[in-house]
XYZ file of C-alpha atoms in Angstrom:
364
model
C 0.000 0.000 0.000
C 1.470 3.324 -1.075
C 0.277 6.850 -0.248
C 1.088 9.686 -2.623
C 1.511 13.379 -2.092
C 2.274 15.760 -4.924
C 5.244 17.982 -5.233
C 5.104 20.575 -2.488
C 6.390 24.142 -2.509
C 9.938 24.177 -1.272
C 9.781 25.398 2.307
C 12.841 27.608 2.051
C 11.728 29.136 -1.258
C 8.206 29.856 -0.006
C 9.324 31.476 3.224
C 12.028 33.494 1.455
C 9.513 34.779 -1.104
C 7.052 35.794 1.619
C 9.844 37.572 3.479
C 10.841 39.503 0.359
C 7.205 40.431 -0.275
C 6.765 41.697 3.284
C 9.956 43.716 3.002
C 8.790 45.174 -0.320
C 5.417 46.101 1.201
C 7.025 47.794 4.172
C 9.499 49.626 1.937
C 6.739 50.750 -0.446
C 4.577 51.894 2.438
C 7.497 53.785 3.935
C 8.406 55.512 0.680
C 4.802 56.483 -0.026
C 4.386 57.705 3.541
C 7.527 59.840 3.245
C 6.318 61.156 -0.092
C 2.972 62.060 1.480
C 4.702 63.907 4.333
C 6.952 65.783 1.889
C 3.915 66.724 -0.175
C 2.065 68.097 2.885
C 5.179 69.966 4.015
C 5.471 71.544 0.584
C 1.901 72.793 0.801
C 2.418 74.140 4.317
C 5.661 75.873 3.350
C 3.828 77.716 0.598
C 2.293 79.902 3.396
C -1.092 79.403 1.869
C -3.985 79.183 4.326
C -6.484 78.302 1.684
C -5.979 74.879 0.157
C -7.407 74.404 -3.252
C -9.715 71.529 -4.011
C -7.003 70.062 -6.211
C -4.507 69.981 -3.344
C -6.999 68.387 -0.978
C -7.893 65.869 -3.676
C -4.237 64.941 -4.213
C -3.709 64.395 -0.474
C -6.812 62.242 -0.357
C -5.725 60.193 -3.388
C -2.269 59.575 -1.953
C -3.820 58.376 1.316
C -6.126 56.013 -0.551
C -3.187 54.703 -2.627
C -1.207 53.930 0.531
C -4.149 52.115 2.117
C -4.946 50.150 -1.056
C -1.289 49.166 -1.592
C -0.918 48.029 1.997
C -4.189 46.078 1.805
C -3.144 44.343 -1.432
C 0.226 43.400 0.071
C -1.457 41.976 3.176
C -3.922 39.976 1.057
C -1.215 38.618 -1.269
C 1.035 37.797 1.682
C -1.813 36.020 3.495
C -2.691 33.988 0.393
C 0.927 32.976 -0.144
C 1.370 32.133 3.526
C -1.823 30.034 3.523
C -0.777 28.270 0.301
C 2.727 27.559 1.579
C 1.457 26.362 4.955
C -1.092 24.073 3.320
C 1.473 22.706 0.854
C 3.897 21.956 3.677
C 1.384 20.651 6.230
C -0.544 18.355 3.851
C 2.256 15.788 3.331
C 3.138 16.028 7.020
C -0.446 15.073 7.865
C -0.136 12.147 5.427
C 3.044 11.005 7.155
C 1.404 11.456 10.558
C -1.509 9.223 9.522
C 0.849 6.591 8.133
C 2.829 6.700 11.378
C -0.347 5.735 13.220
C -0.788 2.777 10.849
C 2.795 1.667 11.415
C 2.281 1.896 15.187
C -0.551 -0.632 14.756
C 1.853 -3.104 13.133
C 1.098 -2.359 9.468
C 4.511 -2.441 7.767
C 3.143 -2.788 4.211
C 2.488 0.935 3.862
C 4.826 3.330 2.051
C 4.921 6.918 0.825
C 5.456 7.765 -2.848
C 7.358 11.031 -2.801
C 7.959 13.212 -5.831
C 9.575 16.258 -4.283
C 13.238 16.801 -3.545
C 12.650 19.227 -0.688
C 12.675 18.689 3.075
C 9.344 16.849 3.002
C 10.613 14.508 0.294
C 13.703 13.759 2.377
C 11.507 13.076 5.401
C 9.334 10.692 3.356
C 12.379 8.873 1.993
C 13.840 8.368 5.468
C 10.434 7.284 6.741
C 10.247 4.578 4.054
C 13.710 3.370 5.038
C 12.578 3.153 8.652
C 9.492 1.142 7.656
C 11.701 -1.281 5.698
C 13.918 -1.794 8.746
C 10.901 -2.337 10.994
C 9.434 -4.779 8.478
C 12.683 -6.760 8.383
C 12.866 -6.796 12.176
C 9.276 -8.009 12.403
C 10.032 -10.758 9.879
C 13.073 -11.848 11.878
C 11.052 -11.771 15.098
C 8.307 -13.981 13.675
C 10.866 -16.280 12.074
C 12.725 -16.521 15.380
C 9.542 -17.413 17.283
C 8.628 -19.995 14.649
C 12.084 -21.584 14.771
C 12.185 -21.610 18.565
C 8.743 -23.210 18.722
C 9.809 -25.879 16.235
C 13.107 -26.593 17.992
C 11.405 -27.030 21.358
C 8.388 -28.883 20.012
C 10.347 -31.762 18.461
C 12.252 -32.974 21.563
C 9.276 -32.302 23.857
C 7.024 -34.410 21.630
C 9.677 -37.136 21.564
C 10.020 -37.140 25.361
C 6.256 -37.215 25.802
C 5.893 -40.156 23.429
C 8.573 -42.286 25.070
C 7.361 -41.457 28.592
C 3.899 -42.706 27.648
C 5.423 -45.928 26.298
C 7.363 -46.385 29.543
C 4.044 -46.576 31.376
C 3.521 -49.970 29.751
C 4.337 -52.472 32.500
C 4.892 -55.251 29.973
C 7.610 -53.308 28.134
C 10.821 -55.376 27.773
C 13.772 -54.167 29.836
C 15.934 -53.588 26.741
C 13.357 -51.292 25.174
C 12.820 -49.541 28.487
C 16.537 -48.763 28.755
C 16.635 -47.614 25.124
C 13.665 -45.289 25.666
C 15.249 -43.853 28.801
C 18.470 -43.181 26.859
C 16.464 -41.344 24.181
C 14.688 -39.270 26.835
C 18.044 -38.344 28.397
C 19.409 -37.439 24.958
C 16.401 -35.239 24.135
C 16.600 -33.597 27.561
C 20.256 -32.760 26.955
C 19.271 -31.373 23.570
C 16.679 -29.100 25.205
C 19.210 -27.993 27.795
C 21.781 -27.161 25.121
C 19.173 -25.303 23.065
C 18.185 -23.213 26.087
C 21.825 -22.443 26.873
C 22.549 -21.441 23.280
C 19.474 -19.221 23.118
C 20.492 -17.489 26.336
C 24.047 -17.096 25.066
C 23.033 -15.627 21.687
C 20.588 -13.293 23.440
C 23.326 -11.995 25.722
C 25.682 -11.595 22.800
C 23.101 -9.664 20.784
C 22.456 -7.344 23.719
C 26.171 -7.070 24.515
C 25.499 -7.964 28.141
C 28.216 -10.572 28.677
C 30.722 -9.362 31.339
C 34.020 -7.971 30.158
C 36.666 -10.457 31.291
C 39.892 -9.581 29.508
C 42.820 -11.831 30.359
C 46.014 -12.969 28.679
C 46.101 -16.674 27.898
C 47.771 -19.204 25.616
C 45.601 -19.518 22.524
C 47.331 -22.667 21.248
C 46.908 -24.415 24.609
C 43.250 -23.461 24.657
C 42.673 -25.086 21.259
C 44.553 -28.244 22.336
C 42.340 -28.548 25.427
C 39.223 -28.303 23.260
C 40.528 -31.075 20.993
C 41.057 -33.328 24.029
C 37.657 -32.326 25.429
C 35.945 -33.436 22.206
C 37.896 -36.690 21.832
C 34.831 -38.763 22.665
C 33.209 -37.343 19.524
C 36.000 -37.572 16.938
C 37.706 -40.766 18.137
C 34.691 -43.105 17.548
C 34.508 -41.836 13.947
C 38.199 -42.646 13.441
C 38.823 -39.079 12.273
C 42.440 -38.148 11.613
C 43.456 -34.815 13.170
C 46.218 -32.706 11.638
C 47.240 -30.046 14.156
C 49.681 -27.208 13.470
C 49.576 -24.508 16.153
C 51.981 -21.608 16.657
C 52.573 -20.549 20.249
C 50.412 -17.459 20.798
C 49.750 -15.291 23.839
C 46.371 -13.688 23.318
C 44.415 -10.975 25.135
C 40.663 -11.395 25.204
C 37.663 -12.971 26.871
C 38.918 -16.524 27.357
C 35.461 -18.060 27.806
C 34.076 -16.405 24.678
C 37.056 -17.306 22.504
C 36.873 -20.894 23.753
C 33.266 -21.108 22.565
C 34.445 -20.355 19.014
C 36.682 -23.431 18.901
C 34.129 -25.689 20.615
C 31.407 -24.808 18.121
C 33.583 -24.946 14.999
C 35.405 -28.172 15.872
C 32.141 -29.847 16.929
C 30.650 -28.706 13.639
C 33.575 -30.175 11.688
C 33.276 -33.500 13.543
C 29.527 -33.659 12.968
C 29.775 -33.277 9.191
C 32.915 -35.379 8.644
C 32.250 -38.995 7.731
C 33.937 -42.006 9.326
C 37.663 -42.072 8.554
C 37.753 -38.451 7.398
C 40.257 -35.722 8.246
C 40.140 -32.480 10.206
C 42.950 -29.954 10.023
C 43.407 -27.228 12.666
C 45.982 -24.531 11.999
C 46.986 -21.497 14.086
C 49.316 -18.879 12.616
C 50.537 -15.721 14.313
C 51.264 -12.499 12.427
C 52.274 -9.009 13.528
C 48.787 -7.674 14.200
C 46.534 -10.728 14.107
C 46.195 -14.460 14.537
C 44.614 -16.648 11.879
C 42.936 -19.945 12.710
C 41.861 -22.348 9.961
C 39.636 -25.328 10.697
C 39.248 -27.615 7.680
C 37.218 -30.791 7.353
C 36.642 -33.340 4.594
C 32.918 -33.379 5.220
C 29.887 -32.998 2.973
C 30.552 -29.353 2.127
C 28.127 -26.446 1.865
C 26.250 -25.497 -1.336
C 26.994 -22.023 -2.697
C 23.454 -20.802 -2.050
C 23.678 -21.771 1.624
C 26.923 -19.931 2.342
C 25.171 -16.564 2.559
C 22.804 -17.808 5.264
C 25.064 -20.185 7.157
C 25.517 -17.734 10.061
C 21.814 -16.952 10.474
C 20.091 -18.036 13.669
C 18.384 -21.434 13.401
C 19.389 -21.781 9.755
C 20.208 -25.331 8.728
C 20.906 -26.459 5.189
C 19.203 -29.505 3.719
C 22.147 -31.738 4.550
C 22.226 -30.427 8.124
C 18.674 -31.528 8.866
C 19.849 -35.126 9.118
C 22.315 -34.125 11.853
C 21.553 -33.259 15.464
C 21.700 -29.506 16.039
C 19.683 -26.350 16.503
C 21.257 -23.944 14.023
C 22.639 -21.567 16.664
C 26.275 -22.687 16.853
C 27.594 -20.716 13.878
C 25.465 -17.683 14.741
C 27.122 -17.649 18.169
C 30.572 -17.999 16.585
C 30.009 -15.088 14.223
C 28.728 -12.834 16.994
C 31.703 -13.606 19.262
C 34.116 -12.916 16.396
C 32.378 -9.580 15.752
C 32.550 -8.632 19.434
C 36.258 -9.521 19.389
C 36.757 -7.142 16.429
C 37.699 -10.084 14.241
C 36.566 -11.610 10.967
C 35.267 -15.012 9.906
C 35.178 -16.385 6.356
C 34.093 -19.672 4.871
C 35.402 -21.714 1.963
C 33.442 -24.797 0.997
C 32.804 -27.181 -1.874
C 30.120 -29.846 -1.905
C 31.627 -33.309 -1.524
C 35.094 -31.903 -0.771
C 34.861 -30.178 2.586
C 34.706 -26.871 4.419
C 37.249 -24.438 5.830
C 36.454 -21.755 8.392
C 39.019 -18.946 8.563
C 38.988 -16.842 11.744
C 41.093 -13.695 12.071
C 41.466 -12.069 15.483
C 43.484 -8.962 16.389
C 46.426 -10.062 18.517
C 46.714 -6.803 20.489
C 43.148 -6.526 21.743
C 43.053 -4.033 24.585
C 39.300 -4.362 25.100
C 36.252 -6.094 23.707
C 33.079 -4.350 22.631
C 30.824 -6.014 25.175
């Protein structure tokens, strides 16, 4: 839905013209008044006590001319002022009415503007604001939909298996299997809740500022050991090449980057595959590359891979909630760093993380 208003009088031009007109009226009135006074003085200086009808008539005519001129100027000025005010206020009233619609949640309304004056600029900026609000509303609804879906699936699974456990004749093997599934789904819910809380804090920049100096290479090695129970059963070969690096930053946040990325690489790497982890130190930054020989990411998915809850078609067959990479990207941004992705379907994926090595503070 688009509302139109026609080209309005330029505010500056209209007000300037009215000012010039008022000045011209005042100047004309002043000159005519001075002329009238000079004329009367000339008559008085003639030492004549008897004014002729012609002299009286001329004085009368000059007075009428002054009054008529002043009246015309006032009328013209009033008309111009009314026209300018109406031309300026009309689009503002349109915008005011549209603002009320937007406040009700209608983000499908826009203003077609034709002028290049102040009102046109206001309308253009207003349309930009509506677009931003519309995008935010879309993201909000999409977020709610994704959250509902992510919670609904494990809850439904838990409910189903709990009901089956009520069967007293259920074999012990099946009972144990169902309990394991319930535990797994509960852990999934717990992780989802933790990730949602973490991404919310990151978005609001409310995570405490805990800047410390720590060994970045040792941190990555600890994460590799921590995740051994995930990569070892898949017989994944790890190629590790880490420079010794002392790094200043939020140790807990930076650690979350490696946990999420290495877990992601393990998840999408098939049995017997390879994962390469490389840390290189340069003068002003450190570069970490995490490469896997997994399924790869299609070109169309690369643009959305860091969106919240986004999962490509191949990812739907894997356990996850689509928040891991969104968390990684946000932490990298807070750390004033950069993250890039290189991937080819059927070949593998490489995440490249660049972090400033002399970080005096984080933007959190």
